[in-house]
Coordinates of C-alpha atoms in Angstrom, one line a residue:
M1 CA -44.1 -54.3 4.4
E2 CA -47.7 -53.3 3.6
D3 CA -48.8 -54.3 7.0
A4 CA -46.1 -52.1 8.6
T5 CA -47.0 -49.1 6.5
S6 CA -50.7 -49.5 7.2
T7 CA -50.2 -49.6 10.9
N8 CA -48.0 -46.5 11.0
P9 CA -50.8 -44.0 10.7
Q10 CA -52.7 -45.6 13.5
S11 CA -49.7 -45.6 15.8
L12 CA -48.9 -42.0 14.9
G13 CA -52.5 -41.1 15.7
F14 CA -52.4 -42.8 19.1
T15 CA -49.1 -41.0 19.9
D16 CA -50.5 -37.6 18.9
K17 CA -53.6 -38.2 21.1
L18 CA -51.5 -39.3 24.0
K19 CA -49.3 -36.2 23.7
S20 CA -52.3 -33.9 23.4
W21 CA -53.9 -35.5 26.5
L22 CA -50.6 -35.2 28.5
S23 CA -50.3 -31.5 27.4
W24 CA -53.8 -30.8 28.5
S25 CA -53.5 -32.6 31.9
W26 CA -50.0 -31.5 32.7
T27 CA -51.0 -28.4 34.7
Y28 CA -53.5 -30.4 36.8
I29 CA -51.1 -33.3 37.3
C30 CA -48.5 -30.9 38.7
A31 CA -50.9 -29.3 41.1
V32 CA -52.2 -32.7 42.3
W33 CA -48.6 -33.9 42.7
F34 CA -47.5 -30.9 44.7
A35 CA -50.6 -31.2 47.0
M36 CA -49.8 -34.9 47.5
V37 CA -46.1 -34.1 48.4
L38 CA -47.2 -31.6 51.0
T39 CA -49.7 -34.0 52.5
M40 CA -47.2 -36.8 52.8
I41 CA -44.7 -34.5 54.5
Y42 CA -47.3 -33.4 57.0
V43 CA -48.5 -37.0 57.7
L44 CA -44.9 -38.4 58.0
R45 CA -43.5 -35.5 60.0
S46 CA -43.2 -37.7 63.2
P47 CA -41.7 -40.9 61.6
L48 CA -39.2 -38.9 59.6
K49 CA -38.3 -36.8 62.6
L50 CA -38.3 -33.6 60.5
Q51 CA -38.2 -31.4 63.6
D52 CA -35.1 -33.1 64.9
T53 CA -33.5 -32.9 61.5
L54 CA -34.1 -29.2 61.1
T55 CA -32.7 -28.6 64.7
S56 CA -29.5 -30.5 63.9
A57 CA -29.2 -28.7 60.6
S58 CA -29.5 -25.4 62.5
V59 CA -26.8 -26.4 64.9
F60 CA -24.5 -27.4 62.1
L61 CA -25.0 -24.1 60.3
N62 CA -24.3 -22.2 63.6
T63 CA -21.0 -24.0 63.9
L64 CA -19.7 -22.9 60.5
T65 CA -17.1 -20.2 60.4
P66 CA -17.3 -17.0 58.4
K67 CA -14.6 -18.3 56.1
F68 CA -17.1 -20.9 54.8
Y69 CA -19.6 -18.3 53.9
V70 CA -16.9 -16.2 52.2
A71 CA -15.9 -19.3 50.1
L72 CA -19.5 -20.1 49.4
T73 CA -20.5 -16.6 48.2
G74 CA -17.3 -16.2 46.3
T75 CA -17.7 -19.4 44.5
S76 CA -21.3 -18.6 43.6
S77 CA -20.3 -15.2 42.4
L78 CA -17.5 -16.7 40.2
I79 CA -19.8 -19.3 38.7
S80 CA -22.6 -16.8 38.0
G81 CA -20.1 -14.4 36.5
L82 CA -18.8 -17.1 34.1
I83 CA -22.4 -17.9 33.1
L84 CA -23.0 -14.2 32.5
I85 CA -19.9 -13.8 30.3
F86 CA -20.9 -16.8 28.2
E87 CA -24.5 -15.7 27.9
W88 CA -23.4 -12.2 26.8
W89 CA -21.0 -13.6 24.3
Y90 CA -23.6 -15.9 22.9
F91 CA -26.2 -13.1 22.7
R92 CA -23.8 -10.8 20.8
K93 CA -22.9 -13.5 18.3
Y94 CA -26.2 -15.3 17.7
G95 CA -28.8 -12.8 19.0
T96 CA -30.4 -15.0 21.5
S97 CA -29.9 -16.4 25.0
F98 CA -28.3 -19.9 25.2
I99 CA -30.3 -20.9 28.2
E100 CA -33.5 -19.6 26.7
Q101 CA -32.8 -21.4 23.4
V102 CA -32.1 -24.7 25.2
S103 CA -35.2 -24.3 27.3
V104 CA -37.4 -23.7 24.3
S105 CA -35.8 -26.4 22.2
H106 CA -35.7 -29.2 24.7
L107 CA -37.9 -28.4 27.7
R108 CA -40.9 -27.0 26.0
P109 CA -41.8 -30.2 24.2
L110 CA -41.4 -32.1 27.5
L111 CA -43.7 -29.7 29.2
G112 CA -46.4 -30.0 26.5
G113 CA -45.7 -26.6 24.8
V114 CA -46.4 -26.1 21.1
E115 CA -43.3 -25.6 19.0
S116 CA -43.6 -22.7 16.7
S117 CA -42.4 -24.5 13.5
S118 CA -44.0 -21.8 11.4
T119 CA -43.6 -18.1 12.0
T120 CA -46.7 -17.4 10.1
G121 CA -49.2 -15.3 12.0
L122 CA -51.9 -12.7 11.2
F123 CA -50.6 -9.2 11.1
S124 CA -52.1 -6.0 9.8
S125 CA -50.9 -5.1 6.3
V126 CA -50.7 -1.7 4.7
N127 CA -54.4 -1.4 4.1
G128 CA -55.3 -2.7 7.5
E129 CA -56.3 -6.2 6.4
A130 CA -55.0 -9.4 8.0
E131 CA -51.8 -10.4 6.4
P132 CA -49.6 -13.5 7.1
R133 CA -46.2 -12.5 8.4
P134 CA -43.3 -13.6 6.2
S135 CA -41.6 -16.7 7.4
V136 CA -37.8 -17.3 7.5
S137 CA -37.9 -19.1 4.2
E138 CA -39.4 -16.0 2.5
C139 CA -36.3 -13.9 3.4
K140 CA -34.9 -14.4 -0.1
V141 CA -31.2 -13.6 -0.7
W142 CA -30.5 -11.7 -3.9
R143 CA -27.4 -11.4 -6.0
N144 CA -25.7 -8.0 -5.3
P145 CA -25.9 -6.1 -8.7
L146 CA -22.9 -4.0 -7.8
N147 CA -20.7 -6.8 -6.4
L148 CA -17.0 -6.3 -6.6
F149 CA -14.3 -8.4 -8.4
R150 CA -12.7 -11.1 -6.3
G151 CA -9.2 -10.9 -7.7
A152 CA -9.0 -7.2 -8.3
E153 CA -10.8 -5.9 -5.2
Y154 CA -11.7 -8.5 -2.6
S155 CA -8.3 -10.3 -2.7
R156 CA -6.5 -7.0 -2.5
Y157 CA -8.4 -6.2 0.7
T158 CA -7.3 -9.6 2.1
W159 CA -3.7 -8.9 1.2
V160 CA -3.7 -5.5 3.0
T161 CA -5.7 -6.3 6.1
G162 CA -5.4 -10.1 6.5
K163 CA -9.2 -10.4 6.8
E164 CA -11.6 -12.3 4.6
P165 CA -14.3 -10.0 3.3
L166 CA -16.5 -12.8 2.0
T167 CA -18.1 -15.6 4.0
Y168 CA -18.2 -19.2 2.9
Y169 CA -22.0 -19.1 2.8
D170 CA -21.8 -16.1 0.4
M171 CA -19.2 -17.7 -1.9
N172 CA -21.2 -20.9 -1.9
L173 CA -24.2 -19.0 -3.1
S174 CA -22.1 -17.5 -5.9
A175 CA -20.9 -20.9 -6.9
Q176 CA -24.5 -22.1 -7.2
D177 CA -25.4 -19.1 -9.2
H178 CA -22.6 -19.7 -11.7
Q179 CA -23.4 -23.4 -12.0
T180 CA -27.0 -22.5 -12.7
F181 CA -26.6 -19.5 -15.0
F182 CA -23.5 -20.5 -17.0
T183 CA -24.6 -24.0 -17.8
G184 CA -26.4 -24.1 -21.2
D185 CA -28.5 -26.8 -22.6
T186 CA -27.8 -30.0 -20.7
Q187 CA -28.3 -32.0 -24.0
Q188 CA -25.3 -30.1 -25.5
I189 CA -23.0 -30.1 -22.5
K190 CA -19.3 -30.5 -23.4
A191 CA -16.3 -31.8 -21.6
E192 CA -15.1 -28.3 -20.7
D193 CA -18.5 -27.5 -19.4
T194 CA -18.2 -30.4 -17.0
V195 CA -14.8 -29.1 -15.9
M196 CA -16.2 -25.7 -15.3
Q197 CA -19.1 -27.0 -13.2
K198 CA -16.6 -28.7 -10.9
A199 CA -14.5 -25.5 -11.0
W200 CA -17.3 -23.4 -9.5
R201 CA -17.7 -25.8 -6.7
E202 CA -14.0 -25.7 -5.7
R203 CA -13.4 -24.0 -2.4
N204 CA -9.8 -23.2 -3.0
P205 CA -9.3 -20.2 -5.4
Q206 CA -6.1 -21.7 -6.9
A207 CA -8.0 -25.0 -7.7
R208 CA -10.7 -23.0 -9.5
I209 CA -8.1 -21.1 -11.6
R210 CA -6.3 -24.4 -12.5
A211 CA -9.6 -25.9 -13.5
A212 CA -10.3 -22.9 -15.8
Y213 CA -7.0 -23.3 -17.5
Q214 CA -7.8 -27.0 -18.0
A215 CA -11.1 -26.1 -19.6
I216 CA -9.3 -23.6 -22.0
E217 CA -6.9 -26.4 -23.0
M218 CA -9.9 -28.5 -24.0
N219 CA -11.5 -25.6 -25.8
H220 CA -9.8 -22.3 -26.5
E221 CA -13.2 -20.7 -27.0
C222 CA -14.6 -21.6 -23.5
A223 CA -16.1 -18.3 -22.4
A224 CA -17.0 -19.5 -18.9
A225 CA -13.3 -20.2 -18.2
Y226 CA -12.3 -16.7 -19.2
V227 CA -15.1 -15.3 -16.9
L228 CA -13.6 -17.3 -14.0
L229 CA -10.1 -16.0 -14.7
A230 CA -11.4 -12.4 -15.0
E231 CA -13.2 -12.7 -11.6
E232 CA -10.6 -14.7 -9.7
E233 CA -7.1 -14.3 -11.2
A234 CA -7.1 -10.7 -12.6
T235 CA -5.5 -8.4 -10.0
T236 CA -6.5 -5.2 -11.7
I237 CA -9.7 -3.9 -13.3
T238 CA -7.9 -3.4 -16.6
E239 CA -6.8 -7.0 -16.7
A240 CA -10.3 -8.2 -15.7
E241 CA -11.7 -6.1 -18.6
R242 CA -9.3 -7.7 -21.1
L243 CA -10.3 -11.2 -20.0
F244 CA -14.0 -10.4 -20.2
K245 CA -13.5 -9.1 -23.7
Q246 CA -11.8 -12.3 -24.5
A247 CA -14.7 -14.2 -23.1
L248 CA -17.1 -12.2 -25.2
R249 CA -15.1 -12.8 -28.4
S250 CA -14.8 -16.5 -27.6
G251 CA -18.5 -16.7 -27.1
K252 CA -19.3 -15.0 -30.3
R253 CA -16.9 -17.2 -32.3
E254 CA -18.4 -20.3 -30.7
Q255 CA -21.9 -19.0 -31.6
R256 CA -21.0 -19.1 -35.3
V257 CA -20.1 -22.8 -35.1
Q258 CA -22.8 -24.9 -36.8
D259 CA -24.6 -27.8 -35.2
P260 CA -22.8 -31.0 -36.3
V261 CA -26.1 -32.9 -36.5
T262 CA -28.2 -30.6 -38.7
S263 CA -25.4 -28.4 -40.1
L264 CA -28.1 -25.7 -40.2
R265 CA -29.0 -24.5 -36.7
P266 CA -26.2 -22.5 -35.1
L267 CA -25.3 -23.2 -31.5
T268 CA -26.4 -20.2 -29.4
L269 CA -24.4 -18.8 -26.6
N270 CA -26.0 -19.1 -23.2
I271 CA -28.0 -15.9 -22.7
N272 CA -27.3 -15.7 -19.0
L273 CA -23.5 -15.9 -19.7
L274 CA -23.7 -13.3 -22.4
V275 CA -25.6 -10.9 -20.2
Y276 CA -23.2 -11.5 -17.3
I277 CA -20.2 -10.7 -19.5
K278 CA -21.6 -7.5 -20.9
R279 CA -22.7 -6.3 -17.5
R280 CA -19.3 -6.9 -16.0
L281 CA -17.7 -5.1 -19.0
A282 CA -20.0 -2.1 -18.3
M283 CA -18.9 -2.2 -14.6
C284 CA -15.3 -2.3 -15.6
A285 CA -15.8 0.8 -17.8
R286 CA -17.5 2.5 -14.8
K287 CA -14.7 1.7 -12.5
L288 CA -12.1 2.9 -15.0
G289 CA -13.8 6.3 -15.4
R290 CA -15.5 5.7 -18.8
I291 CA -18.9 6.4 -17.3
K292 CA -20.7 7.5 -20.5
E293 CA -19.5 4.3 -22.2
A294 CA -20.8 2.3 -19.2
V295 CA -24.2 4.0 -19.3
K296 CA -24.5 3.3 -23.0
M297 CA -23.6 -0.4 -22.5
M298 CA -26.2 -0.7 -19.7
R299 CA -28.9 0.9 -21.7
D300 CA -28.2 -1.3 -24.7
L301 CA -28.2 -4.4 -22.4
M302 CA -31.6 -3.4 -20.9
K303 CA -33.0 -2.7 -24.4
E304 CA -31.7 -6.0 -25.8
F305 CA -32.9 -8.1 -22.9
P306 CA -36.0 -6.4 -21.4
L307 CA -37.3 -9.5 -19.7
L308 CA -34.2 -9.9 -17.5
G309 CA -35.4 -7.2 -15.0
M310 CA -34.8 -9.6 -12.2
L311 CA -31.0 -9.0 -12.7
N312 CA -31.5 -5.4 -11.5
I313 CA -29.3 -3.9 -14.2
H314 CA -31.2 -0.6 -13.7
E315 CA -29.5 -0.3 -10.3
N316 CA -26.1 -0.3 -12.0
L317 CA -27.5 2.4 -14.4
L318 CA -28.8 4.5 -11.6
E319 CA -25.4 4.6 -9.8
A320 CA -23.6 5.5 -13.1
L321 CA -26.1 8.3 -13.9
L322 CA -25.7 9.7 -10.4
E323 CA -21.9 9.8 -10.9
L324 CA -22.6 11.8 -14.1
Q325 CA -25.0 14.0 -12.1
A326 CA -27.6 13.4 -14.8
Y327 CA -30.5 13.8 -12.3
A328 CA -33.2 14.1 -15.1
D329 CA -32.1 10.7 -16.5
V330 CA -32.1 9.3 -12.9
Q331 CA -35.7 10.5 -12.5
A332 CA -36.7 8.9 -15.8
V333 CA -35.3 5.5 -14.7
L334 CA -37.1 5.8 -11.3
A335 CA -40.4 6.7 -13.0
K336 CA -40.2 3.3 -14.7
Y337 CA -38.9 1.1 -11.9
D338 CA -40.3 2.8 -8.8
D339 CA -43.7 1.4 -9.4
I340 CA -46.1 -0.1 -6.8
S341 CA -46.3 -3.4 -8.8
L342 CA -42.5 -3.9 -8.9
P343 CA -40.2 -5.1 -6.1
K344 CA -38.4 -2.3 -4.2
S345 CA -34.8 -2.0 -3.1
A346 CA -32.7 0.3 -1.0
T347 CA -31.3 1.8 -4.2
I348 CA -34.8 2.7 -5.5
C349 CA -36.1 4.1 -2.3
Y350 CA -33.0 6.1 -1.2
T351 CA -32.3 7.4 -4.7
S352 CA -35.8 8.7 -4.9
A353 CA -35.3 10.3 -1.4
L354 CA -32.0 11.8 -2.6
L355 CA -33.6 13.5 -5.6
K356 CA -36.3 15.1 -3.5
A357 CA -33.9 16.0 -0.7
R358 CA -31.5 17.6 -3.2
A359 CA -34.2 20.0 -4.3
V360 CA -34.7 21.5 -0.8
S361 CA -31.6 20.5 1.2
E362 CA -29.4 23.4 0.2
K363 CA -31.6 26.0 2.0
F364 CA -33.1 23.7 4.6
S365 CA -32.7 24.8 8.2
P366 CA -34.2 22.9 11.2
E367 CA -34.7 26.1 13.2
A368 CA -36.4 27.9 10.3
A369 CA -38.6 24.8 9.6
S370 CA -39.7 24.6 13.2
R371 CA -40.7 28.3 13.2
R372 CA -42.6 28.5 9.8
G373 CA -43.3 24.8 9.3
L374 CA -42.4 22.7 6.3
S375 CA -43.1 23.7 2.8
T376 CA -44.7 21.3 0.3
A377 CA -41.4 20.4 -1.3
E378 CA -39.8 19.9 2.1
M379 CA -42.7 17.7 3.3
N380 CA -42.3 15.6 0.1
A381 CA -38.6 15.2 0.8
V382 CA -39.2 14.2 4.5
E383 CA -41.9 11.7 3.5
A384 CA -39.5 10.2 0.9
I385 CA -36.8 9.8 3.6
H386 CA -39.4 8.2 5.9
R387 CA -40.4 5.8 3.2
A388 CA -36.8 4.9 2.5
V389 CA -36.0 4.4 6.2
E390 CA -39.0 2.2 6.7
F391 CA -37.9 0.0 3.8
N392 CA -34.4 -0.3 5.1
P393 CA -33.7 1.3 8.5
H394 CA -30.0 0.3 8.6
V395 CA -28.9 2.6 5.8
P396 CA -28.8 6.0 7.6
K397 CA -26.2 5.0 10.1
Y398 CA -23.8 4.2 7.2
L399 CA -24.7 7.4 5.2
L400 CA -24.2 9.5 8.3
E401 CA -21.0 7.6 9.1
M402 CA -22.2 6.5 12.5
K403 CA -21.1 3.0 11.6
S404 CA -18.0 2.0 9.7
L405 CA -18.4 0.6 6.2
I406 CA -16.9 -2.7 4.9
L407 CA -16.7 -4.2 1.5
P408 CA -20.2 -5.3 0.3
P409 CA -21.0 -9.0 0.0
E410 CA -21.7 -10.8 -3.2
H411 CA -25.3 -11.4 -2.1
I412 CA -27.7 -9.2 -0.1
L413 CA -30.9 -9.5 1.8
K414 CA -33.4 -6.9 1.0
R415 CA -34.3 -4.7 4.0
G416 CA -31.3 -6.2 5.8
D417 CA -27.9 -4.9 7.0
S418 CA -26.2 -6.5 4.0
E419 CA -28.2 -4.4 1.5
A420 CA -27.5 -1.3 3.6
V421 CA -23.8 -1.9 3.4
A422 CA -23.9 -2.5 -0.4
Y423 CA -26.0 0.6 -1.0
A424 CA -23.9 3.0 1.2
F425 CA -20.6 1.7 -0.1
F426 CA -21.5 3.0 -3.6
H427 CA -23.9 5.8 -2.9
L428 CA -22.4 7.6 0.0
Q429 CA -20.4 9.8 -2.4
H430 CA -23.6 10.9 -4.2
W431 CA -25.3 12.0 -0.9
K432 CA -22.2 14.0 0.0
R433 CA -22.2 15.6 -3.4
A434 CA -25.8 17.0 -2.8
E435 CA -25.2 19.9 -0.5
G436 CA -27.3 19.6 2.7
A437 CA -28.8 16.2 1.8
L438 CA -27.1 14.4 4.7
N439 CA -28.1 17.2 7.1
L440 CA -31.7 16.8 6.1
L441 CA -31.4 13.0 6.5
H442 CA -29.8 13.5 9.9
C443 CA -32.7 15.7 11.1
T444 CA -35.5 13.6 9.9
W445 CA -34.7 9.9 9.6
E446 CA -35.4 8.9 13.3
G447 CA -39.0 10.3 12.9
T448 CA -39.8 7.2 10.9
F449 CA -39.8 5.0 14.1
R450 CA -42.5 7.1 15.6
I451 CA -44.7 6.3 12.7
I452 CA -44.2 2.5 13.0
P453 CA -43.6 1.8 16.7
Y454 CA -44.2 -1.9 16.2
P455 CA -42.5 -2.7 12.9
L456 CA -42.7 -6.5 13.3
E457 CA -46.5 -6.4 13.6
K458 CA -47.6 -3.6 11.3
G459 CA -46.0 -1.5 8.6
H460 CA -46.9 2.0 7.3
L461 CA -46.0 2.0 3.6
F462 CA -44.6 -1.5 3.3
Y463 CA -45.3 -4.9 4.8
P464 CA -44.2 -5.5 8.4
Y465 CA -40.4 -5.7 8.8
P466 CA -39.3 -9.4 8.5
G467 CA -37.9 -10.9 11.6
C468 CA -35.4 -13.2 9.8
T469 CA -33.0 -10.6 8.6
E470 CA -30.5 -10.9 11.4
T471 CA -29.9 -14.6 10.9
A472 CA -29.3 -14.2 7.2
D473 CA -27.1 -11.1 7.6
R474 CA -24.9 -12.9 10.0
E475 CA -24.4 -15.6 7.4
L476 CA -23.7 -13.0 4.6
L477 CA -21.5 -10.6 6.4
P478 CA -18.0 -11.3 7.9
T479 CA -17.6 -12.0 11.6
F480 CA -15.5 -8.8 12.2
H481 CA -18.5 -6.7 11.2
E482 CA -21.0 -5.8 13.9
V483 CA -24.4 -6.6 12.3
S484 CA -27.0 -4.0 12.6
V485 CA -30.2 -5.3 14.2
Y486 CA -33.7 -3.8 13.8
P487 CA -35.7 -3.5 15.9
K488 CA -33.2 -3.5 18.7
K489 CA -33.5 -6.5 20.9
E490 CA -33.9 -6.3 24.6
L491 CA -31.5 -8.2 26.8
P492 CA -32.8 -11.7 27.5
F493 CA -34.1 -12.4 31.0
F494 CA -31.4 -14.9 31.8
I495 CA -28.6 -12.3 31.2
L496 CA -30.3 -9.9 33.6
F497 CA -30.9 -12.7 36.1
T498 CA -27.3 -13.9 36.0
A499 CA -26.0 -10.3 36.2
G500 CA -28.1 -9.7 39.3
L501 CA -27.1 -13.0 40.9
C502 CA -23.4 -12.4 40.2
S503 CA -23.7 -8.9 41.7
F504 CA -25.6 -10.0 44.8
T505 CA -23.3 -12.9 45.6
A506 CA -20.2 -10.8 45.0
M507 CA -21.7 -8.2 47.4
L508 CA -22.3 -10.9 50.0
A509 CA -18.8 -12.3 49.6
M510 CA -17.3 -8.8 50.1
L511 CA -19.4 -8.1 53.2
T512 CA -18.7 -11.4 54.7
H513 CA -15.0 -10.9 54.2
Q514 CA -15.0 -7.4 55.6
F515 CA -17.5 -7.9 58.5
P516 CA -17.3 -11.6 59.4
E517 CA -18.8 -11.4 62.9
L518 CA -21.7 -9.2 61.9
M519 CA -22.6 -11.4 58.9
G520 CA -22.2 -14.5 61.1
V521 CA -24.7 -13.1 63.6
F522 CA -27.0 -12.1 60.7
V523 CA -26.9 -15.6 59.1
K524 CA -27.5 -17.3 62.5
A525 CA -30.5 -15.1 63.2
V526 CA -32.0 -15.8 59.8
T527 CA -31.5 -19.6 60.1
R528 CA -32.8 -19.7 63.7
R529 CA -36.0 -17.8 62.6
A530 CA -36.5 -20.0 59.7
T531 CA -36.0 -23.2 61.8
L532 CA -38.4 -22.0 64.5
G533 CA -41.0 -21.1 61.9
T534 CA -40.8 -24.5 60.2
C535 CA -40.9 -26.4 63.5
S536 CA -44.0 -24.5 64.6
D537 CA -45.7 -25.3 61.3
L538 CA -44.9 -29.0 61.6
G539 CA -45.8 -29.1 65.2

């Protein structure tokens, strides 16, 4: 075994050297091979009787009827049309050409090309320095802080439309989150906790609900089981709120139980589970119209757990404050979280733009602004809109209702279409409430793309736009939704090539069918000229 493992590095080194040598010499080998083939054809032209072969081929082509050419061109047009349809469908679904993908994946290694296993490259950052471009693995998926309730909202959508608003990938991420967040100390894990771990992994909703009831039978104070029932089984927000309150009471009662070993140290409720329950209770209050109560619960939660900023509870608070039209409180929250050292989101950037646009949008007129120029306040509003659009360019089309909205997913990709859907779903009403804000957005948002003409290479206020958002968004968003892609991709070469080939062959088939004699004369003239030219070269 040791000998085998010791010889592996040597064999791998020899293989790598051989591949690099073949890659370096491939171009020259092809050129030499092509020259040798031409030389052999020239030398063997008499023994092979190439001139007689070409003459007989010309005679055979001249004896063909126009029907043959109609069938030939028609078949070519049909085949190229089918390839075009398949390529277009594949491009719309996966964002790339099938032929190009196969060529890159299988032919490039054979031809000695270097596979781009890492997408890291040097790009200019905000301050002009060289910056590595984010790779696909850096496109982190985040939990949607405003995600809906499965039983009370997502399931009702399915009952009405027959469409599934959540993808399996999205639900699988949620199951992983619940397993991670709701599992306490592994040394104190109980039988009902084991049942709940399996319950989150169940793909069938009814199986998850049955497992939750099984956990409650084992322990009537199992808070995680009540959380699952509130999320999955409750068909109304009121019922979900009742189950979350039951989960909170069960957790607090369980918290007062003493440790059976020491009889001194109380068992503490899982902090993540506690925060999740209180947050969902605040969201229930918000949905039921008790907005001030929801704001108080969110503020208390943020004060009690200040280190859990990664859960983005402030985004729930911002939305509730906007509903109350408490714009001064919204500005105070933004002053704390819209900091250069903190991660940004569409909620932060577009809420900041909304506040600045609201101050000037009521009296804003594009004609007047073009005559007198922009005032300082208007310029600040336009710059805030440009900043927000640069962070997430997909949002304006949803706010301006140029694209139809769908239910937001349970996870989002920052700067992606999924984040845009989630933001616009909850904040479109706030933009409509600010008179003239959408008009100002409509007049100014496209100017952002003149500031950053090459977003994948260099950003203006943020890092270059990640190139991996489309793939992740297609996994997070349902198939009936048309994913917004930025920057807009050009049609692949093979789609244009097959479209041209299909059109050209279809035109030839039609001309041959309509004018068979004329096309026959044309083909015979072309073949005769080609045959004579080849024979003169060989002779």
